[in-house]
Coordinates of C-alpha atoms and ligand atoms in Angstrom, one line a residue:
X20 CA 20.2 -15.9 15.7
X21 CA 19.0 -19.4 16.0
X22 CA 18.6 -21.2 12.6
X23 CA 15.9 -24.1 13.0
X24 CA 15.9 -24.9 9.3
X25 CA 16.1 -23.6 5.8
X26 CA 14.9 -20.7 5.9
X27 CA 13.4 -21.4 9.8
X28 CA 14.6 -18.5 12.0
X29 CA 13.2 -18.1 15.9
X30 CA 12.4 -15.0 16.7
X31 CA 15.1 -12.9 17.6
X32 CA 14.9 -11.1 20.8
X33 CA 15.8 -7.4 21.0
X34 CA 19.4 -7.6 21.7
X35 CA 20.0 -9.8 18.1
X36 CA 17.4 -6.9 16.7
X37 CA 19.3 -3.7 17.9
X38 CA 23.1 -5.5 16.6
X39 CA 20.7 -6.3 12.8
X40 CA 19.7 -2.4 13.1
X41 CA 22.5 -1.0 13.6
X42 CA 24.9 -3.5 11.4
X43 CA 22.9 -2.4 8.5
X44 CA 23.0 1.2 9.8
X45 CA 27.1 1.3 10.2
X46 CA 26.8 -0.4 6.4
X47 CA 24.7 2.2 4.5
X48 CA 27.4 4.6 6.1
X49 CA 29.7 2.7 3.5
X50 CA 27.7 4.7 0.8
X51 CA 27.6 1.7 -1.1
X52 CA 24.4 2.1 -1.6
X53 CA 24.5 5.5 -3.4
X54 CA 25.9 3.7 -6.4
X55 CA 23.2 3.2 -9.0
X56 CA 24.7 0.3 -10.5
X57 CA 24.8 -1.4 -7.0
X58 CA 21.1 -0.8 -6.6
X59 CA 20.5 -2.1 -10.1
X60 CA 22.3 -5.3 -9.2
X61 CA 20.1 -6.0 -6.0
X62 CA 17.0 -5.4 -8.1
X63 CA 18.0 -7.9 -10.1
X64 CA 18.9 -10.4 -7.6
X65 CA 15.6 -9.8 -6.4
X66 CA 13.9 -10.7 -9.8
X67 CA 15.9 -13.7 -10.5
X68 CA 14.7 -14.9 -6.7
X69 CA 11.8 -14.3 -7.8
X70 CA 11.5 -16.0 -10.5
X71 CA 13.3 -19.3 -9.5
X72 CA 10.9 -19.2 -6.6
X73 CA 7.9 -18.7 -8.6
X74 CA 6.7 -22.4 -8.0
X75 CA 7.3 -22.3 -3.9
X76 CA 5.8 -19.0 -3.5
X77 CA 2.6 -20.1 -5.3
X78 CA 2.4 -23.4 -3.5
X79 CA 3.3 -21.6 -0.3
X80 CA -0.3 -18.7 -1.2
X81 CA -2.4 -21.9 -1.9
X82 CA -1.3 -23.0 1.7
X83 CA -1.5 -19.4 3.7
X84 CA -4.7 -18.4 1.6
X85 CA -6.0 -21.3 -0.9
X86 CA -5.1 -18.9 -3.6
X87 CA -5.7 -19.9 -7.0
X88 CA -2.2 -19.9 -8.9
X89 CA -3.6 -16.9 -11.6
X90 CA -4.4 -14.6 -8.7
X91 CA -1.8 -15.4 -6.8
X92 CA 0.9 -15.1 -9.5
X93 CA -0.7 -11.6 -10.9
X94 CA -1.3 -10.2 -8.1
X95 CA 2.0 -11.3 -6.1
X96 CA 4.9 -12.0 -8.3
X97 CA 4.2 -9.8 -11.5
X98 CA 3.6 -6.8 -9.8
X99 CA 6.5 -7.0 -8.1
X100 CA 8.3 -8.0 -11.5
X101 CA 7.0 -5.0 -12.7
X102 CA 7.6 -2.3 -10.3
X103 CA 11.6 -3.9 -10.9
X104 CA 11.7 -4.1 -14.1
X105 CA 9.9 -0.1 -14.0
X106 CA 13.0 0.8 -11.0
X107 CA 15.6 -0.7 -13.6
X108 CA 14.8 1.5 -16.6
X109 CA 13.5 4.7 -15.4
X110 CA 16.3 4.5 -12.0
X111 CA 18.5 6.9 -13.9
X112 CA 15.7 9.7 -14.2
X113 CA 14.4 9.5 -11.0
X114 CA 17.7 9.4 -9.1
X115 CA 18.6 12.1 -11.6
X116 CA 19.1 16.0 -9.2
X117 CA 16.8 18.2 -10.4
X118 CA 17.5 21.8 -11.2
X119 CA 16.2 24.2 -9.9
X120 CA 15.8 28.2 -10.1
X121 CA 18.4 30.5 -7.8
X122 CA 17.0 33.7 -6.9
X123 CA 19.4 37.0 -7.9
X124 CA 20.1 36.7 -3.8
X125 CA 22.6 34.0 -4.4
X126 CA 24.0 34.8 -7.7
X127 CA 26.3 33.1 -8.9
X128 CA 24.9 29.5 -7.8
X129 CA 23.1 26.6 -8.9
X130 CA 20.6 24.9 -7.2
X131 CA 19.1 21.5 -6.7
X132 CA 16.8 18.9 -5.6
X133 CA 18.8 15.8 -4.8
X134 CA 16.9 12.8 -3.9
X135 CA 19.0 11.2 -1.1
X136 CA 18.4 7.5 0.7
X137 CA 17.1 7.8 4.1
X138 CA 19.1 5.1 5.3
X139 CA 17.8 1.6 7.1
X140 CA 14.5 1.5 6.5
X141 CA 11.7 -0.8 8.3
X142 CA 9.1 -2.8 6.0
X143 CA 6.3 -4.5 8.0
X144 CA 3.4 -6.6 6.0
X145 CA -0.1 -7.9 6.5
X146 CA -1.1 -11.0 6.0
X147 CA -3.6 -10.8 2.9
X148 CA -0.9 -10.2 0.1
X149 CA 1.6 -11.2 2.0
X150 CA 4.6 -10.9 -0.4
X151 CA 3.8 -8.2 -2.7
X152 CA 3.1 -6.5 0.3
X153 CA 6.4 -6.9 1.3
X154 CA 8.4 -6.9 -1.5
X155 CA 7.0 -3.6 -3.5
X156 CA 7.7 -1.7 -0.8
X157 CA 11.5 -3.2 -0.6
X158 CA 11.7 -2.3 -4.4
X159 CA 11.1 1.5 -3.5
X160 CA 13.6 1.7 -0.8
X161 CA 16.4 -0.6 -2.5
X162 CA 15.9 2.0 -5.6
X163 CA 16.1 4.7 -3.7
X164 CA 19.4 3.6 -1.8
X165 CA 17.9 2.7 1.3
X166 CA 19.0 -0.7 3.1
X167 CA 15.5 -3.0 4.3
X168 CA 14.5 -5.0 7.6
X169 CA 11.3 -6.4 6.3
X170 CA 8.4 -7.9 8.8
X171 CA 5.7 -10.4 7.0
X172 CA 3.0 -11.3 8.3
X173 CA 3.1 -14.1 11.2
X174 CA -0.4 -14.7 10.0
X175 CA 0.4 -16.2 6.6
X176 CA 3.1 -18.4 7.6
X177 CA 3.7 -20.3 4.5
X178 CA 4.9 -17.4 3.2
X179 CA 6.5 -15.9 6.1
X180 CA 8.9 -18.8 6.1
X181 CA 9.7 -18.8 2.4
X182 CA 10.0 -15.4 2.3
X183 CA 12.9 -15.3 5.4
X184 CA 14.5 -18.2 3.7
X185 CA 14.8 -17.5 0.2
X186 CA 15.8 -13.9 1.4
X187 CA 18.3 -15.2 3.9
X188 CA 20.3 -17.3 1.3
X189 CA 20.1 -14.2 -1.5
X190 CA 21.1 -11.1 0.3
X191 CA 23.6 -10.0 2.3
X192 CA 21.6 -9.1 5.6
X193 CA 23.3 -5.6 5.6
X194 CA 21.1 -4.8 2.3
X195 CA 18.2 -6.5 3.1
X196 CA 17.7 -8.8 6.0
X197 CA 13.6 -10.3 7.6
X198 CA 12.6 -10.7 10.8
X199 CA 9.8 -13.3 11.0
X200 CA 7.0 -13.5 13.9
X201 CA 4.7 -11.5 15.6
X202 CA 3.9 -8.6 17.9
X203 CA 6.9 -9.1 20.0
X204 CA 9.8 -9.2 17.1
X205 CA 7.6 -6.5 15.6
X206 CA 7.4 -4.1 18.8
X207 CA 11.7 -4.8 19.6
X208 CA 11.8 -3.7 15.5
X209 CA 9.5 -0.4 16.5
X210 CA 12.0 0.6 19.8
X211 CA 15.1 0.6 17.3
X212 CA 15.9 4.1 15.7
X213 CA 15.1 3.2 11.9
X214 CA 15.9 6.1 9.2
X215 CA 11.9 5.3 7.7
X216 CA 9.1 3.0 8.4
X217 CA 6.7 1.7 6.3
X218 CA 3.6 0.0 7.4
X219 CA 0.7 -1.8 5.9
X220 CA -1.6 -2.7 8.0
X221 CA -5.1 -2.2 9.8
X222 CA -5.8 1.4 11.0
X223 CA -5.6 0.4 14.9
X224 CA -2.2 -1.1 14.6
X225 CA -1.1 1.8 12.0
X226 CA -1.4 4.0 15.4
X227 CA 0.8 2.2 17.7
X228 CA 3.0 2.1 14.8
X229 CA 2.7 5.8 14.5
X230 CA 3.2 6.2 18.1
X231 CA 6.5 3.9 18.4
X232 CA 8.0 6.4 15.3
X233 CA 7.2 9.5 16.8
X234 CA 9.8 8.5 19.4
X235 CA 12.7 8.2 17.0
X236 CA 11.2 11.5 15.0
X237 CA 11.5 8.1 12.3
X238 CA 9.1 9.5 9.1
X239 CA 6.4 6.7 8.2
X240 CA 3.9 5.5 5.8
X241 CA 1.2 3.7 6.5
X242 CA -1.0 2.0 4.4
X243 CA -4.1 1.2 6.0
X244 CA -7.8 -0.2 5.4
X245 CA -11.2 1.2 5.3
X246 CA -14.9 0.4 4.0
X247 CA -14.8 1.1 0.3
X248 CA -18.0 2.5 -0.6
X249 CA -19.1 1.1 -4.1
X250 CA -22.2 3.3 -5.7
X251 CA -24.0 2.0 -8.1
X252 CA -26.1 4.6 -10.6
X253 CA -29.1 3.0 -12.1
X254 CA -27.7 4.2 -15.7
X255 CA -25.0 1.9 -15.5
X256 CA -24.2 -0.7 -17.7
X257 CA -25.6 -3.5 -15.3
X258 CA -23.8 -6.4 -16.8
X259 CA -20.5 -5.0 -17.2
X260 CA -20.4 -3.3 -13.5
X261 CA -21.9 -6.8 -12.0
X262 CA -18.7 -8.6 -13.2
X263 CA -16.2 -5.8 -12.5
X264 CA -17.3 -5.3 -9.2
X265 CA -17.8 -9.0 -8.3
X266 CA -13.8 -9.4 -9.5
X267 CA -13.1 -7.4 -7.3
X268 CA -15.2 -8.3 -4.4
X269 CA -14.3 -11.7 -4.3
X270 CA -10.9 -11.6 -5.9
X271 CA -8.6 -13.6 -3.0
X272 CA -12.1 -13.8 -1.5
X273 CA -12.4 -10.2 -0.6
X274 CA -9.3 -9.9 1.5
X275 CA -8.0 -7.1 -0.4
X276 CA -7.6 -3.8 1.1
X277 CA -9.1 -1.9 -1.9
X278 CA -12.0 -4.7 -2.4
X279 CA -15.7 -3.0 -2.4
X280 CA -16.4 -2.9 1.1
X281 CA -20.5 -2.3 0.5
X282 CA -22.6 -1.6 -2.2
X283 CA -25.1 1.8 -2.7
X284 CA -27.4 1.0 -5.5
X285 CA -30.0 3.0 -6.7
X286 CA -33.0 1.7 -5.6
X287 CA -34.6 1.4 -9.2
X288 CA -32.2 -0.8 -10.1
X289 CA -31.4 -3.0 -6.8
X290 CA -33.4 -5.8 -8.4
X291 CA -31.5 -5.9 -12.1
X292 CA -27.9 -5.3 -10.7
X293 CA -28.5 -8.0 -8.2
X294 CA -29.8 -10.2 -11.0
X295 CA -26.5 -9.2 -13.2
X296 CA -24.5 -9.8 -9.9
X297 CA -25.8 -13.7 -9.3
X298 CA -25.3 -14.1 -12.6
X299 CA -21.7 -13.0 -12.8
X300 CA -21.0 -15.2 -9.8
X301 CA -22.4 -18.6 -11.7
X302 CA -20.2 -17.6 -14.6
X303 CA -16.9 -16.8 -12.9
X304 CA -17.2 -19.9 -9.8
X305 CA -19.9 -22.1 -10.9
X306 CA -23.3 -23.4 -9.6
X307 CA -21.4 -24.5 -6.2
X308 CA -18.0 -22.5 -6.0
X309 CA -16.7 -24.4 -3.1
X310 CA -15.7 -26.9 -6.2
X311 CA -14.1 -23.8 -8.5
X312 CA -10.0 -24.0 -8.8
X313 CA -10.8 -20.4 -8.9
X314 CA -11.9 -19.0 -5.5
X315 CA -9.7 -18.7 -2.3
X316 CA -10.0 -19.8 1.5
X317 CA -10.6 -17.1 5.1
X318 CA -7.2 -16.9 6.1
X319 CA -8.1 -18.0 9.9
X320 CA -10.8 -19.2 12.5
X321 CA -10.7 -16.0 14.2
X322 CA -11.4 -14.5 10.4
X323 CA -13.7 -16.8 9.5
X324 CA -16.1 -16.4 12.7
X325 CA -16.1 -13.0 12.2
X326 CA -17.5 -13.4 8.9
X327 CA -19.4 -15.3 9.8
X328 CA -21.4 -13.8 12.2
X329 CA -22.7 -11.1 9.5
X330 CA -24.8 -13.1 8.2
X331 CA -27.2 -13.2 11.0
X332 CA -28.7 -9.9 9.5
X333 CA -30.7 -8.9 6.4
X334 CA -31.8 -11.1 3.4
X335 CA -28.7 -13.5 1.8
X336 CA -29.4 -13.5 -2.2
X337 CA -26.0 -15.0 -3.5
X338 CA -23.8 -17.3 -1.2
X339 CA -24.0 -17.5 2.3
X340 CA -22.7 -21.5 2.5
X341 CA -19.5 -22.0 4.3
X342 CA -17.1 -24.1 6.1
X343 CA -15.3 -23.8 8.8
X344 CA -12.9 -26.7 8.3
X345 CA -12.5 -26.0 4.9
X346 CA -12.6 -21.9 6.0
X347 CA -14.3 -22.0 3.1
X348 CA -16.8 -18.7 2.9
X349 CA -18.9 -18.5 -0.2
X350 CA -19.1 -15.6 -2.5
X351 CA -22.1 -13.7 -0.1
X352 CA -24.3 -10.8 -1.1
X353 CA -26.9 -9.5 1.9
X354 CA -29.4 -7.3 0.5
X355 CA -31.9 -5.3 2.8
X356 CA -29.2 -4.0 4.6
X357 CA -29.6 -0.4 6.4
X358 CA -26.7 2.0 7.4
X359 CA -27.1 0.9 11.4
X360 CA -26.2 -2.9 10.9
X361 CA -23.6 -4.3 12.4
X362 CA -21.9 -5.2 9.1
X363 CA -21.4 -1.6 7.9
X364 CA -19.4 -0.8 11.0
X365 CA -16.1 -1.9 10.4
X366 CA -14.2 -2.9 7.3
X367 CA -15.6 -6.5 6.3
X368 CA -12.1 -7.9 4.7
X369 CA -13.9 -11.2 3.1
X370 CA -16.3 -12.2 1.0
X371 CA -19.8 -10.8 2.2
X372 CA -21.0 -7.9 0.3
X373 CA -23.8 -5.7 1.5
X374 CA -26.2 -3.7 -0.1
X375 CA -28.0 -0.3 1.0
X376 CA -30.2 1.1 -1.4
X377 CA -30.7 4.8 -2.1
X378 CA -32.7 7.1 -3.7
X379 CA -30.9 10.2 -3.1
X380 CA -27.3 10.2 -3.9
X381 CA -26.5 13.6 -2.0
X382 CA -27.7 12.2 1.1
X383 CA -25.9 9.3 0.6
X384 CA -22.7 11.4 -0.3
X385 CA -23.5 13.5 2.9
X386 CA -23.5 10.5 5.1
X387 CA -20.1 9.0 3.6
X388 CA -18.6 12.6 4.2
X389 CA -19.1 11.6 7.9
X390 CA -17.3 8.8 8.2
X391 CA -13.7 7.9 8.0
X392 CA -11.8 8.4 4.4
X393 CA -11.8 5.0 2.4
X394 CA -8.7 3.7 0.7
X395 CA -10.8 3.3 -2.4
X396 CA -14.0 4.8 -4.3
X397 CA -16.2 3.4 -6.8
X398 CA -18.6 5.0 -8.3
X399 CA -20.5 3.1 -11.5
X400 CA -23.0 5.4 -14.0
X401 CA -22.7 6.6 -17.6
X402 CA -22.7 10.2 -16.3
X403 CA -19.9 11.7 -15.8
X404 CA -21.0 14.8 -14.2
X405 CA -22.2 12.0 -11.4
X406 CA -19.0 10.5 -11.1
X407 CA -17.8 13.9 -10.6
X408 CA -19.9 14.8 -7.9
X409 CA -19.0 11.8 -6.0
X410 CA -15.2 12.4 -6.2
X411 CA -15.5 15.5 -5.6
X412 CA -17.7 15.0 -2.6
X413 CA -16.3 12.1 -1.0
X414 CA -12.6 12.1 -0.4
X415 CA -11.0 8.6 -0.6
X416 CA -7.3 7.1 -0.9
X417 CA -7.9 6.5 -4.9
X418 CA -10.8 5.7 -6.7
X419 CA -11.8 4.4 -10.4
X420 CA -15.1 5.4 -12.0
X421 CA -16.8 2.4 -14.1
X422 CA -14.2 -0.2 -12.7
X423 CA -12.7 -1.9 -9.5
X424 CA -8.7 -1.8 -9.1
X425 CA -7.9 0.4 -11.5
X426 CA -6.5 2.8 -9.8
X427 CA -4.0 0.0 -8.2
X428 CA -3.4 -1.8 -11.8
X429 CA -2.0 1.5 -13.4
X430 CA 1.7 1.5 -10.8
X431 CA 2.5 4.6 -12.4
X432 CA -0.1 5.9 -10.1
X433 CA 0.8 6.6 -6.7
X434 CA -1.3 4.2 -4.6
X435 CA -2.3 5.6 -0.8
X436 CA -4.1 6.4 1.4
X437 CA -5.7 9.3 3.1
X438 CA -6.8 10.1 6.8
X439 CA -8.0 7.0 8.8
X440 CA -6.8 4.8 5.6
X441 CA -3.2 5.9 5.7
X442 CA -0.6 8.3 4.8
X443 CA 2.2 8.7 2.2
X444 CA 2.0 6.4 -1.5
X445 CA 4.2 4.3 -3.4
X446 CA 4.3 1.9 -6.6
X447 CA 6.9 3.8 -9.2
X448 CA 8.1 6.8 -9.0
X449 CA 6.0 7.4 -6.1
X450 CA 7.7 5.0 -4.2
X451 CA 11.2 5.9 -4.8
X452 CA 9.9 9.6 -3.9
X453 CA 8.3 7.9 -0.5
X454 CA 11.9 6.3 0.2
X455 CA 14.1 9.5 -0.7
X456 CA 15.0 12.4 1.3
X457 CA 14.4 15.7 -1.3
X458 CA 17.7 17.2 0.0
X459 CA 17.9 20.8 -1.6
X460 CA 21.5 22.0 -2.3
X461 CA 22.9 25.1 -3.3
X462 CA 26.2 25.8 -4.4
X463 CA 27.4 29.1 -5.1
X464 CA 30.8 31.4 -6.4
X465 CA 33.0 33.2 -4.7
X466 CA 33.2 36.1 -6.9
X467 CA 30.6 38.6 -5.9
X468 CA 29.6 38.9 -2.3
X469 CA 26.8 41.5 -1.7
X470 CA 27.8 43.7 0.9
X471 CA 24.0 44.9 1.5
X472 CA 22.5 41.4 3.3
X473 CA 25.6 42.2 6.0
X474 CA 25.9 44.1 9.3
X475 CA 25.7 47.0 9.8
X476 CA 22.7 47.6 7.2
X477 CA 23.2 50.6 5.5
X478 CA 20.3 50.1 3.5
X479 CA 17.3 51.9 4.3
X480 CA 14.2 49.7 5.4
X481 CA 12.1 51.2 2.4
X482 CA 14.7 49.6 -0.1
X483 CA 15.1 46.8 1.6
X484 CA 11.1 46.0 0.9
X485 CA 11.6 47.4 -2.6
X486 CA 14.6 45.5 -3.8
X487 CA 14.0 41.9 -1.9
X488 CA 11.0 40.7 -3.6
X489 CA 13.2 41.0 -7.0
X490 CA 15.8 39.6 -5.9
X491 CA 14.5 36.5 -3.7
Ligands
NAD29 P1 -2.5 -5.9 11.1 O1 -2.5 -4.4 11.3 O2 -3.2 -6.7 12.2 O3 -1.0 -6.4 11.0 C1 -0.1 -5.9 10.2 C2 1.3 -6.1 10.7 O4 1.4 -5.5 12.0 C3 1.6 -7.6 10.9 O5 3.0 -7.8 10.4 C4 1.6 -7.9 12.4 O6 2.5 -8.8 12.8 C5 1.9 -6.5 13.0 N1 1.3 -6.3 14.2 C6 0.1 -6.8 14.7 N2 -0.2 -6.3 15.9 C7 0.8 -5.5 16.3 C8 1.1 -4.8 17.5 N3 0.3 -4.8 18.5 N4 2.3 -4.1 17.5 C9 3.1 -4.1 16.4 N5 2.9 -4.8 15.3 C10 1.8 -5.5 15.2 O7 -3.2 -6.1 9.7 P2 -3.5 -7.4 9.0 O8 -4.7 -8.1 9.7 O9 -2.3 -8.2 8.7 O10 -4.0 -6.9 7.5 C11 -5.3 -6.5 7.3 C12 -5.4 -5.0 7.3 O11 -4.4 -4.4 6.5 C13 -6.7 -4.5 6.8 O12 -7.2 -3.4 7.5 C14 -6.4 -4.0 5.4 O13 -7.3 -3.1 4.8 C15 -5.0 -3.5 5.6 N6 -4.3 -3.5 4.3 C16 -4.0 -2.3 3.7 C17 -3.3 -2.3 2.5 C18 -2.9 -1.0 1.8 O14 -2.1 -1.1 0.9 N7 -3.4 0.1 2.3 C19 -3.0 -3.5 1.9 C20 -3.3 -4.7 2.5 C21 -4.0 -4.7 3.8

């Protein structure tokens, strides 16, 4: 490989990809990564990198994103603190073979669960969070024994560069290794025959993805995107939902996977909630939030336009000033919006917020049970028999009833999604389950050997249905 700078690596072609492949393949056949105590001491390398690199990263996330340094620290580095510092103390109970029952069949024998590393395992990341992204993932598989190429995003290259460098001088590539750039690294990454992938991502890219690990029979997960419904009960507290959900709307200006996509608010109370919402957005940004310290920039142009072009439609009652040079996009909410318009076609992935009233909710529940599953459900009331009804009727990734992230801020969930928004979960346990093969072994004495289950069968067939279900 060609080293430009610190940290600076061109692209490597295939060739240089297949030797980093298969290098850290021929390494994890070492088993040095089935020690526990080796995986404890990578965890912790990985923290104290971290940690010395808190300043860099967050000046690299201002540069990528314009991210303030509170988001950008909570919801980069301390989650990915936390998921190590979670791997370091519970490692021992999750690595742990679990027993389980032998049937009369095998007596005498023991049987087990053993959770077993898949091997060298593939990490590509977005662009939006583009180290957590990254790193949580790596967490999982370095718990779970696994060695790591990881992929950042090309699109948030701050980061991207930081990243490859501070993980170039820290690791030994056999353990954990980067390759930087984008859809040509990424596709000579996708022909090589990893042991696991793991993708976040867009759904359209999750399926060439999909389709380049179905060659290598390589297991994947993919976590992927979708519109986020947000419903909005006219029994809710209106103040308390207003700044929950505009948090997490705007939060790195809504390019968050699990942001509120749209909003469905009960018609009776369209005109308080959107009130409670403008009034939220003064308190958290300011009268003009293209001054707040607090609020983050489009990523790109391409981004930005796209964006931008939403608010052609339907009537703009928060926001709606922005600058391209700045790719600076205010906090936006478009009311009168109907289920046809362009904006509630594809996930929005910024900061404009539509709003579709409703007066029925099991229409409205009947028309989100015809379109793709969402990463994330809200659902805002003081019943809970409502709430109910809308989990129950509307399948989603996660969801959080009342609230917007919580079902990402408590990692001892497991954090997925479901259909069009992805497969398999991670974050805890979770993850090191995603990352480990449930190998099931049975050991057994040599003492007794039932002469019955051999050639020829002297047993009668009417037995034989008798006695197996007691002994299986
Ligand atoms: P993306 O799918 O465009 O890119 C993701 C990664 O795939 C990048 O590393 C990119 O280099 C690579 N890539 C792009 N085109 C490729 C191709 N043709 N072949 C191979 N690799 C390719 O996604 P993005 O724009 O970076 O991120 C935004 C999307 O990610 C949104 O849809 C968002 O909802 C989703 N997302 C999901 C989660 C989650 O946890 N489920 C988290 C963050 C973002």
């Amino acid at each position: 490989m060609t080293i430009h700078a610190a940290g600076n690596v061109a692209a490597p072609n295939a060739t240089e990809i297949g030797r980093l492949a298969e290098t850290q393949r021929r390494f994890f056949r070492t088993g040095a990564t089935r020690d526990l105590d080796f995986r404890r001491r990578q965890l912790r390398t990985l923290r104290a990198m971290l940690v010395s690199h808190e300043t860099d990263i967050l000046e690299a996330l201002r540069r990528d994103l314009g991210r303030p340094p509170a988001e950008a620290y909570s919801s980069e580095i301390a989650v990915v603190l936390i998921e190590i510092d979670t791997a370091l103390r519970r490692l021992a109970g999750w690595a742990r073979p679990k027993r389980a029952r032998s049937p009369r069949l095998l007596f005498p024998a023991s049987s087990h669960v053993v959770p077993e590393p898949f091997g060298s395992v593939l990490v590509i990341g977005p662009w939006n969070y583009p180290l957590q992204l990254v790193l949580a993932p790596v967490v999982a598989a370095i718990a779970a024994g696994n060695c790591a190429v990881v992929k950042p995003s090309e699109l948030a290259p701050a980061t991207s560069t930081l990243l490859a460098g501070m993980i170039r001088k820290t690791f030994d590539p056999n353990i954990l290794a980067v390759v930087e750039g984008g859809i040509e690294p990424t596709q000579a990454l996708l022909g090589q025959d990893f042991d696991y992938l793991f993708f976040t991502g867009g759904t359209k890219i999750g399926k060439i993805v999909m389709a380049a690990a179905a060659e290598h029979l390589t297991p994947v997960t993919l976590e992927l995107g979708g519109k986020n419904p947000c419903i909005v009960a006219a029994d809710t507290d209106m103040k308390t939902a207003a700044r929950r959900i505009a948090w997490g709307k705007y939060f790195n200006a809504g390019q968050t996977c699990i942001s509120p996509d749209f909003l469905l608010v009960e018609r009776s109370a369209e005109a308080a909630f959107l009130g409670a919402l403008r009034a939220a957005l003064t308190e958290f940004y300011g009268a003009d939030p293209a001054k707040s310290a607090d609020y983050a920039r489009i990523v790109n142009e391409r981004h930005f336009d796209r964006l931008a072009s939403f608010l052609d439609r339907g009537r703009v009652v928060a926001g709606g000033e922005i600058d391209r040079a700045q790719r600076y996009f205010a906090p936006t909410v478009i009311a009168d919006i109907g289920w046809d318009d362009p904006v509630m076609a594809d996930e929005i992935f910024g900061p404009v917020l539509p709003v579709v009233v409703y007066d029925d909710l099991d229409a409205e529940i009947a028309r989100l049970q015809e379109r793709p599953k969402p990463l994330a459900l809200y659902i805002f009331t003081a019943d809970g028999n409502r709430a109910d009804k809308v989990l129950h009727g509307v399948s989603s990734g996660g969801a959080s009833v009342n609230d917007i992230f919580a079902q990402l801020l408590n990692l001892e969930l497991p954090f997925g999604g479901v259909g069009d928004s992805g497969m398999g979960a991670y974050h805890g346990k979770a993850g090191f389950d995603t990352f480990s093969h449930r190998r099931a072994i049975v050991r057994r004495g040599t003492w007794l050997d039932l002469k019955l289950k051999y050639p020829p069968y002297k047993t009668s067939l009417a037995v034989f249905k008798k006695l197996l279900p007691r002994i299986m």
